[in-house]
Short mmCIF file of C-alpha atoms and ligand atoms in Angstrom, two decimals:
data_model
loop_
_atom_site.label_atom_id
_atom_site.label_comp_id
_atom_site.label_asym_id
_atom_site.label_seq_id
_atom_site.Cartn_x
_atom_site.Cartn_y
_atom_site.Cartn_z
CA UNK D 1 -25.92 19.99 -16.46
CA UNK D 2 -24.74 16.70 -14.84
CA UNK D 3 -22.58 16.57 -11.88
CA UNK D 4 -19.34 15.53 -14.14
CA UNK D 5 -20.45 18.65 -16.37
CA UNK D 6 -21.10 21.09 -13.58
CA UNK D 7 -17.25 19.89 -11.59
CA UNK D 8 -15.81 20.60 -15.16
CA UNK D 9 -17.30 23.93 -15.17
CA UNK D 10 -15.30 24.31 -11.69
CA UNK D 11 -11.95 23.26 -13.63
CA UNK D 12 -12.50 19.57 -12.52
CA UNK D 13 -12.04 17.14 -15.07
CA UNK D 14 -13.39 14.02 -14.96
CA UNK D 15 -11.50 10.06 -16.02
CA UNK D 16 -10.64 10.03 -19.69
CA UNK D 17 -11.23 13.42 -20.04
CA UNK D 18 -9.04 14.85 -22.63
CA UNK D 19 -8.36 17.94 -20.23
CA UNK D 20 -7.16 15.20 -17.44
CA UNK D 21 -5.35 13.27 -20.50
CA UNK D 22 -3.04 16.87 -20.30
CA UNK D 23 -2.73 17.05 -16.99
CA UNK D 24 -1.50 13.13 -16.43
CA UNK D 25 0.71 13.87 -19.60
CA UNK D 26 2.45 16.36 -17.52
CA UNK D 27 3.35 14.85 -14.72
CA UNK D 28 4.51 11.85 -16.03
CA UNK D 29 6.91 13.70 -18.44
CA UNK D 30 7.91 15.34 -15.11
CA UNK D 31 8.64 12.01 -13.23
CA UNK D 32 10.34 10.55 -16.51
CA UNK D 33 12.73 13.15 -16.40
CA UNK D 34 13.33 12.58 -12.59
CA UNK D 35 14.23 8.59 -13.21
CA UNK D 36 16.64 9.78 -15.98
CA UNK D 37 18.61 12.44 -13.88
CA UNK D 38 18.81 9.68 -10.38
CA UNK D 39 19.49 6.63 -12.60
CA UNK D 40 22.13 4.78 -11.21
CA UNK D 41 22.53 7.29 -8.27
CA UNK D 42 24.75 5.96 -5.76
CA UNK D 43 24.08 7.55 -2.78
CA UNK D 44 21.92 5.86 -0.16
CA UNK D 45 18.83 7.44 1.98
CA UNK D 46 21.34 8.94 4.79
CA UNK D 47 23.11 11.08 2.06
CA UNK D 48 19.99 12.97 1.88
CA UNK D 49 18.72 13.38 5.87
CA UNK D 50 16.85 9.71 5.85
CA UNK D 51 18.62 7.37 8.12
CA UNK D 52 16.88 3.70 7.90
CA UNK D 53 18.85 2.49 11.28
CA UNK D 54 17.63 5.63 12.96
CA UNK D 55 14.82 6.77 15.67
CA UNK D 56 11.55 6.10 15.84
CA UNK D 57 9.82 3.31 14.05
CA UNK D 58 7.99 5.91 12.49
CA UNK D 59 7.73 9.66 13.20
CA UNK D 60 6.16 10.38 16.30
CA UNK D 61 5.91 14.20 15.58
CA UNK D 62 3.67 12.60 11.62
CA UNK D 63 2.67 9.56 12.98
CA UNK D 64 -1.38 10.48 13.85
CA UNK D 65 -1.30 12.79 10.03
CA UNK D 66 0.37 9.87 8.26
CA UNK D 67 -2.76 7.92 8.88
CA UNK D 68 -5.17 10.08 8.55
CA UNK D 69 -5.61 9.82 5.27
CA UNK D 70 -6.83 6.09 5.45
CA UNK D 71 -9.81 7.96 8.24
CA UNK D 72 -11.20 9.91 5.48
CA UNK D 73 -15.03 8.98 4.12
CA UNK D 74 -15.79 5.43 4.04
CA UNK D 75 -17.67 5.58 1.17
CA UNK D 76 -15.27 6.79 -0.77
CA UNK D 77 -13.34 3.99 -0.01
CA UNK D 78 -16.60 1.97 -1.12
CA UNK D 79 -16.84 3.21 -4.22
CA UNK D 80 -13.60 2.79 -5.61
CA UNK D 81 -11.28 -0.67 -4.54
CA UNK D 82 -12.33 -3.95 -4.55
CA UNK D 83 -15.53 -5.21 -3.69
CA UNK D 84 -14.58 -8.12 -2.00
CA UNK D 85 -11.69 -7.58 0.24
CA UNK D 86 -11.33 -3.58 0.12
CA UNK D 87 -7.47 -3.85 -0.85
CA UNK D 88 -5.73 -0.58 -0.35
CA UNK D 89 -2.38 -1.33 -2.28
CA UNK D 90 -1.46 -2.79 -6.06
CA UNK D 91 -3.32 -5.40 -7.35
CA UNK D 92 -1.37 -7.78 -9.60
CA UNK D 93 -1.93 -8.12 -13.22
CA UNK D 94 0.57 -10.36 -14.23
CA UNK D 95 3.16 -7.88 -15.06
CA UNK D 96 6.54 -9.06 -14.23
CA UNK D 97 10.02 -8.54 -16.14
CA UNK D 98 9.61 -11.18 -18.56
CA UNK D 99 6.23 -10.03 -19.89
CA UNK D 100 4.92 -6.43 -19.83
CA UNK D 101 1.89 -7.08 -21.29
CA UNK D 102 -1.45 -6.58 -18.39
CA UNK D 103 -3.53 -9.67 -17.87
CA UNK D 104 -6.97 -8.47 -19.14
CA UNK D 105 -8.59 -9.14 -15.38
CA UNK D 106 -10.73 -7.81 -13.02
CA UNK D 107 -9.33 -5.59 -10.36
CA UNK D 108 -11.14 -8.36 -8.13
CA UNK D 109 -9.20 -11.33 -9.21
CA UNK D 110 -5.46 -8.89 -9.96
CA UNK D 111 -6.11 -8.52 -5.47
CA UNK D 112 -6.96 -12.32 -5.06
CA UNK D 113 -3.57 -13.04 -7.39
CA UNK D 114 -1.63 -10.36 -5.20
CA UNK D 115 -2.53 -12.49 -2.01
CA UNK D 116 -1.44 -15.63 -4.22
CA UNK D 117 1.84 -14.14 -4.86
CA UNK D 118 2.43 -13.46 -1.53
CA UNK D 119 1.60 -16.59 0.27
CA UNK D 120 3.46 -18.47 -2.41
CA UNK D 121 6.85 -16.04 -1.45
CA UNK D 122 5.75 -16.22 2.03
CA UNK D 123 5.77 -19.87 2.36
CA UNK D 124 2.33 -19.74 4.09
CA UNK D 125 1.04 -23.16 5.33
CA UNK D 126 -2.36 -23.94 6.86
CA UNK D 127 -2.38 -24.12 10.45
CA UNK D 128 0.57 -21.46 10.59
CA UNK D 129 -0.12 -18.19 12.99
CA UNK D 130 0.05 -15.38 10.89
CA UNK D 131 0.26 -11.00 11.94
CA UNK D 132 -1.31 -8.52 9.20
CA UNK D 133 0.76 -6.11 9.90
CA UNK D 134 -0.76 -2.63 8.73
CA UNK D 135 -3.80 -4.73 7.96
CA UNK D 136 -6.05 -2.10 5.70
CA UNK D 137 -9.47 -3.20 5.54
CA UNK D 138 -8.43 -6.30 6.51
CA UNK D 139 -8.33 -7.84 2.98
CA UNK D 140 -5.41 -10.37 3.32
CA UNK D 141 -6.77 -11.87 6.53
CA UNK D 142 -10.23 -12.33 5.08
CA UNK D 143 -8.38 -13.95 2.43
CA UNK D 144 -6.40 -16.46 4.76
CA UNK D 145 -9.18 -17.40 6.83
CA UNK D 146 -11.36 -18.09 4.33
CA UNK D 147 -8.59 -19.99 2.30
CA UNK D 148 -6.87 -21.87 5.16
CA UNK D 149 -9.32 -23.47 7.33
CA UNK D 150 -6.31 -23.97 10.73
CA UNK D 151 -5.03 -20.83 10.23
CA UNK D 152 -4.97 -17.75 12.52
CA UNK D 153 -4.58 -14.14 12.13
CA UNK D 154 -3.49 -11.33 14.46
CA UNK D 155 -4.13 -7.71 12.21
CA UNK D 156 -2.57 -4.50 13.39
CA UNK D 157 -4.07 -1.28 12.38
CA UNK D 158 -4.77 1.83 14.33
CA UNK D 159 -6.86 3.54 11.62
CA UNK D 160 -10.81 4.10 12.70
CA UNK D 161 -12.33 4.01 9.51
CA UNK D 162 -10.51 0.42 8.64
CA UNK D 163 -11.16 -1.30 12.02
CA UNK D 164 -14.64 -0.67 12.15
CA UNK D 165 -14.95 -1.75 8.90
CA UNK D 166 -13.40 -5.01 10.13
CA UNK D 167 -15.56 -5.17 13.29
CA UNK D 168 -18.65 -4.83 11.22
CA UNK D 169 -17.38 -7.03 8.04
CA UNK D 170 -14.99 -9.22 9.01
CA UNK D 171 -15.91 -10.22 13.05
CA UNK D 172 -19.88 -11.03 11.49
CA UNK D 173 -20.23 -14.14 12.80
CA UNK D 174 -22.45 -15.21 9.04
CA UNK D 175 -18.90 -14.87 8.11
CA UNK D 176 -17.62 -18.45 6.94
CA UNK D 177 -15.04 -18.94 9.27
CA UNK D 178 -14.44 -19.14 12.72
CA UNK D 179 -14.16 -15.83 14.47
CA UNK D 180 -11.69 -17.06 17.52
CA UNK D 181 -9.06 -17.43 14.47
CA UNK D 182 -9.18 -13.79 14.54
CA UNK D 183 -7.78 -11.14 16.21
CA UNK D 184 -7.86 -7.30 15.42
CA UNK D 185 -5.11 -5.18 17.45
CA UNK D 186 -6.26 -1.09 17.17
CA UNK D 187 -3.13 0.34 17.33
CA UNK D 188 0.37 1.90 15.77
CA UNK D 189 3.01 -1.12 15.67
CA UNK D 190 5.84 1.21 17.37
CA UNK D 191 5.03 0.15 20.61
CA UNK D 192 5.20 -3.54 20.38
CA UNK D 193 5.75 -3.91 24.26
CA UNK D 194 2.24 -2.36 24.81
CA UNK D 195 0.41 -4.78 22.58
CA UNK D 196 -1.42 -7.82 23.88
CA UNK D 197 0.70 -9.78 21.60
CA UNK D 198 2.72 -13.11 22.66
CA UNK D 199 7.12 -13.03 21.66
CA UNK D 200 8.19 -16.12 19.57
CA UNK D 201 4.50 -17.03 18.85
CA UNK D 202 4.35 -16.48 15.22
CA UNK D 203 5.04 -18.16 11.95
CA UNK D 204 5.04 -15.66 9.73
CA UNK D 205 4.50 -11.56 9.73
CA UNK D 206 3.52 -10.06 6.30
CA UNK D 207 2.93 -6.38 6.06
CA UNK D 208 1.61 -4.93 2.72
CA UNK D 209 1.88 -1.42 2.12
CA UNK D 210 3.07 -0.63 5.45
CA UNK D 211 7.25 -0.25 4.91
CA UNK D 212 6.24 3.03 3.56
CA UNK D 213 5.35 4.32 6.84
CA UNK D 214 8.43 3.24 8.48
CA UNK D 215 11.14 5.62 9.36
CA UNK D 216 13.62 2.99 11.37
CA UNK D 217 13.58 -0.04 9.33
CA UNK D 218 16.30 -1.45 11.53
CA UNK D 219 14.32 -0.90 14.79
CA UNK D 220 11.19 -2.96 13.16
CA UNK D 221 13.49 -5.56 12.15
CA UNK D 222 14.18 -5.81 15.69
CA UNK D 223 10.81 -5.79 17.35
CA UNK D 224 9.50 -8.47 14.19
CA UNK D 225 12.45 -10.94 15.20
CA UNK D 226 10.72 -10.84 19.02
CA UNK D 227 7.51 -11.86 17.49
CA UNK D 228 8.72 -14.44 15.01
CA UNK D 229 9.29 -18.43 16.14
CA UNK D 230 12.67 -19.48 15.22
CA UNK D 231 12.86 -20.13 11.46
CA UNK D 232 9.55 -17.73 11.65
CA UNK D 233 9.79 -15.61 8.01
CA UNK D 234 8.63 -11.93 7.23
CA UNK D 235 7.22 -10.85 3.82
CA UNK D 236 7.04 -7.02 3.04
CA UNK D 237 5.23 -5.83 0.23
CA UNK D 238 6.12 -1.79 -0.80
CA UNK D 239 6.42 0.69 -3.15
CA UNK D 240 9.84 1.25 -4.19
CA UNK D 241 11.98 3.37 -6.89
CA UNK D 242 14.69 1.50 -8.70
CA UNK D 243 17.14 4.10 -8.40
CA UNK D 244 17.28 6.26 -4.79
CA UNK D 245 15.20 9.55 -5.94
CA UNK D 246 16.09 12.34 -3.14
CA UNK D 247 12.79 13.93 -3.80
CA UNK D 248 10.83 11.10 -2.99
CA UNK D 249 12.45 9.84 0.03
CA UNK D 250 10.60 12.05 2.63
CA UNK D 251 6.95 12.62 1.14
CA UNK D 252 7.08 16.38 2.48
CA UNK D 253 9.60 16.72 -0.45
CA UNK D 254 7.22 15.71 -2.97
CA UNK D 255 3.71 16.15 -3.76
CA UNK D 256 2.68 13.24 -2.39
CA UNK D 257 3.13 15.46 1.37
CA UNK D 258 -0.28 16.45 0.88
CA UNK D 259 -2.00 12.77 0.84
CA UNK D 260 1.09 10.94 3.01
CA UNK D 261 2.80 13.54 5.36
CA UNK D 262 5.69 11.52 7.42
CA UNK D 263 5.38 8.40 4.77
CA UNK D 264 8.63 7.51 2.25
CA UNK D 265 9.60 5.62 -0.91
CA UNK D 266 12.50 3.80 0.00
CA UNK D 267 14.80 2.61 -2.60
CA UNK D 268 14.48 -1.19 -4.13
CA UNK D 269 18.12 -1.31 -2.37
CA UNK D 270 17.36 0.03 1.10
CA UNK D 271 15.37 -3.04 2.83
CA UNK D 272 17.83 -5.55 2.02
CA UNK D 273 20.91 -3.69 4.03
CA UNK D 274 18.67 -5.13 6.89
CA UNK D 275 20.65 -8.05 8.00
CA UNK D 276 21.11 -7.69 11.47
CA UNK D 277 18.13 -8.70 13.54
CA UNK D 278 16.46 -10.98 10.90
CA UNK D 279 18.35 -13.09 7.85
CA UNK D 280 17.36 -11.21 4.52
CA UNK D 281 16.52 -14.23 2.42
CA UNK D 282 15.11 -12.99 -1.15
CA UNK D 283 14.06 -9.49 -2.53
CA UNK D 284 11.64 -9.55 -5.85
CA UNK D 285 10.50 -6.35 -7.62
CA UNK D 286 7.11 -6.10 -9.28
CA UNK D 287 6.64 -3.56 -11.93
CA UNK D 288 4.82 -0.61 -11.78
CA UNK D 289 2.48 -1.10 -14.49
CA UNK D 290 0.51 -3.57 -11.63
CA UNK D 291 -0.01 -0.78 -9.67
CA UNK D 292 -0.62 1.81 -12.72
CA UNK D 293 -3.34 -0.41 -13.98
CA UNK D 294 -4.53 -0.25 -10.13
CA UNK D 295 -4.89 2.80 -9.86
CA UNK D 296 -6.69 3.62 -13.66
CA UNK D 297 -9.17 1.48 -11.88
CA UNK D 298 -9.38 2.92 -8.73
CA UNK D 299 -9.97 6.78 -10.73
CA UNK D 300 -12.12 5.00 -13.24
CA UNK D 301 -14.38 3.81 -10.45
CA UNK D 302 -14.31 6.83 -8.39
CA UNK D 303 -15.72 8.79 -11.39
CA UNK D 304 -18.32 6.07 -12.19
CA UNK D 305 -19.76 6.57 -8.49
CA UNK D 306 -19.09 10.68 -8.68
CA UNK D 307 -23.16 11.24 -8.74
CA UNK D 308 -23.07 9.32 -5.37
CA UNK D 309 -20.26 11.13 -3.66
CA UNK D 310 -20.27 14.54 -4.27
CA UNK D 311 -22.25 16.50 -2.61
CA UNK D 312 -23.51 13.75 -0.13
CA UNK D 313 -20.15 12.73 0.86
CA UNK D 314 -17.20 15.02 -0.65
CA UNK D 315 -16.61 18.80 -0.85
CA UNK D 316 -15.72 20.16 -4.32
CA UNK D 317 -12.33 20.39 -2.67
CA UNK D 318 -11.77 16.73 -1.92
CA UNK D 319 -13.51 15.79 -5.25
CA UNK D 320 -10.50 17.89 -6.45
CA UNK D 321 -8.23 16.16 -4.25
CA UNK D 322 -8.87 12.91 -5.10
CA UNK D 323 -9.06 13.51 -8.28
CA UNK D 324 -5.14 14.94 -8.19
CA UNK D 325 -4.59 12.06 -6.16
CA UNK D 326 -5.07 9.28 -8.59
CA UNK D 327 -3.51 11.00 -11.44
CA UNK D 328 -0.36 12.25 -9.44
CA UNK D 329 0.06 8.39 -8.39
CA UNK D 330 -0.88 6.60 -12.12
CA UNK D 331 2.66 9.16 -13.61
CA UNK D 332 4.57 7.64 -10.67
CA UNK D 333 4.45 3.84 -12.10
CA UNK D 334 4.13 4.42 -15.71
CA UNK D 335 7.45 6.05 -16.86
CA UNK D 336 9.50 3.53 -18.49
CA UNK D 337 7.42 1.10 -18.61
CA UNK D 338 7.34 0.53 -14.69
CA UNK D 339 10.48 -0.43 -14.18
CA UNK D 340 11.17 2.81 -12.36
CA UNK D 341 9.05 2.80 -9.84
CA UNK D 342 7.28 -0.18 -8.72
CA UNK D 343 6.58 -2.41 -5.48
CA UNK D 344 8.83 -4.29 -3.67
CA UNK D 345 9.04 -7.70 -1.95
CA UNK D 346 11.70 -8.50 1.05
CA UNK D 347 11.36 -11.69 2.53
CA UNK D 348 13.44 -12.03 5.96
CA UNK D 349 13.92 -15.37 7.91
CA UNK D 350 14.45 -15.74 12.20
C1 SAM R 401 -1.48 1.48 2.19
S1 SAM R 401 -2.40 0.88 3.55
C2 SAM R 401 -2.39 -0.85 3.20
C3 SAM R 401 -3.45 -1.59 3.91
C4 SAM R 401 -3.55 -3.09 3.64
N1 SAM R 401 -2.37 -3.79 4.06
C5 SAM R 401 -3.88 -3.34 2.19
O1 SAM R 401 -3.05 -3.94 1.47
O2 SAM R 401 -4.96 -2.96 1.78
C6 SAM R 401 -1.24 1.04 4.93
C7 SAM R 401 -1.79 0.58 6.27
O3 SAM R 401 -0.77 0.68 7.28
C8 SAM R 401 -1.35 1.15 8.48
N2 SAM R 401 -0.29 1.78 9.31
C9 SAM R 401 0.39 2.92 9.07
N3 SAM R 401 1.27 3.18 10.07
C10 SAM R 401 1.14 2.16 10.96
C11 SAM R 401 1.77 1.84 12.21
N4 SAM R 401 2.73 2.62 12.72
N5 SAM R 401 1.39 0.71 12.84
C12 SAM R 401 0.45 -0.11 12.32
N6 SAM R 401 -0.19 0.14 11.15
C13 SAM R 401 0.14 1.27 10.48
C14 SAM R 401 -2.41 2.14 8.00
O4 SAM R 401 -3.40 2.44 8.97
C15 SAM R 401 -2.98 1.41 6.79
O5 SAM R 401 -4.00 0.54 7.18
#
């Protein structure tokens, strides 16, 4: 018995399995119904107990668990994103309204054409001083500095696993760009005062996947506008549900608690009542299908590396885990087309 054959015998089914086929059938007729009952819901976040002008940045009392899940094995990480830059969020495959067919790409090239989308709506020039906020592996400022030759890039991350990635990966110095461009800040973001970082220093702040950990979207807002030069513009890139979904809004509500305790899916609508602190400018939506196609990959890899993983690296329980993880997330984005659920971009101006 092989190791796919011996976790199926354990009620583990493996990608394209017909048994997982089921399963992801399932839960994606059980989102599909959720879009049709909030569609057109008018009710904003506070209605339901999650007030985006309220408290913490995010939830002291989650804020360590919320996290943790980017601390788990490195080599799972490995296995499955990108080889390149070790993106942790949708990769872009050309799916926008006008077209809904995917570009036939690489998961490589659909995270280079993310970071192209993003500069482009970011406005980001050579030379400019950039933050990563919630940098990940550190993907995007790998990308800049290899890119933009006068750039420099402050990343923000208090995960373990991710910054020593970046201390091994991205500080090398056989890397092909100059290291005193770079600067990596081990830390939560919700005590800006405490960070060795300079107010009014910065051109732009971009954070990509990191609005879903926010509680107080107001309150960052505020502490962005000390960082950003006058003019200065900030680019967030999110997950978001067209319509505001009750369920979804606090992850303990959902079973995405499991992976994401603390973490929430704020409506499309939600970011762009932020007006005080910083200008909103322009909000874009990107379908789901981006990030359904993302994830197929992720799962698709996971499985191809399963021999490596499990036992060396994962329990039978986090095989499981994972396993429930991709498939839970790939019937979020692909009810309707993914124009339910999708990301988000909100692009704010000093
Ligand atoms: C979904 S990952 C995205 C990572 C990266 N931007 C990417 O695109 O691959 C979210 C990131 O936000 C970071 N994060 C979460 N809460 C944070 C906080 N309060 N301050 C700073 N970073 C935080 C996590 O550690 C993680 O690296």
């Amino acid at each position: 018995m092989n190791i796919t054959q011996q976790l199926a015998s354990c009620g583990i089914h493996g990608y394209g399995s017909a048994e997982l086929k089921v399963f992801e059938k399932h839960l994606e007729r059980y989102f599909d119904r959720e879009y049709k009952r909030w569609k057109d819901n008018q009710n904003f976040a506070e209605d339901y107990g999650l007030n985006s002008f309220e408290g913490d940045i995010s939830k002291k009392e989650t804020r360590p668990i919320s996290v943790s899940h980017y601390d788990e094995e490195y080599q799972v990480y490995r296995a499955f994103l990108d080889r390149e830059y070790l993106a942790y969020t949708m990769g872009y495959f050309g799916v926008d309204q006008a077209q809904h067919q995917l570009e036939d790409i690489s998961l490589e090239q659909a995270q280079i054409n993310k970071y192209k989308l993003l500069i482009e709506r970011a406005d980001i020039q050579d030379g400019q001083s950039i933050v990563d906020l919630g940098c990940g592996f550190g993907g995007l400022s790998k990308y800049l500095l290899e890119t933009y030759p006068n750039i420099t890039v402050t990343a923000i991350n208090p995960s373990d696993v991710q910054t020593k990635h970046i201390r091994n990966e991205l500080m090398n110095p056989e890397n092909n760009f100059d290291r005193s461009r770079f600067r990596l800040i081990q830390a939560y973001f919700n005590e800006v005062e405490s960070l060795d970082i300079e107010a009014g220093s910065f051109d732009r702040v971009i954070s990509v996947g990191f609005l879903e950990h926010v509680s107080n979207i107001d309150l960052l807002q505020k502490n962005l506008s000390l960082l950003l030069k006058p003019g200065g513009l900030s680019l967030h890139h999110c997950i978001v549900s067209i319509d505001v979904l009750p369920a979804f809004l606090n992850a303990e509500d959902s079973l995405m608690g499991e992976y994401y305790p603390g973490a929430h899916i704020w409506p499309f609508s939600e970011p762009q009542r932020h007006n005080t602190h910083l200008t909103f400018k322009k909000s874009w939506f990107v379908n789901g299908m981006n990030y359904w196609k993302t994830l197929d990959e992720w799962h698709k890899r996971f499985w191809d590396s399963i021999d490596r993983l499990y036992p060396q690296y994962l329990s039978i329980e986090e095989v499981e885990s994972w396993n429930k993880y991709f498939s839970l997330c790939k019937a979020m984005f692909i009810p309707n087309n993914g124009e339910s659920y999708g990301n988000g971009h909100f692009l704010y101006q000093k």
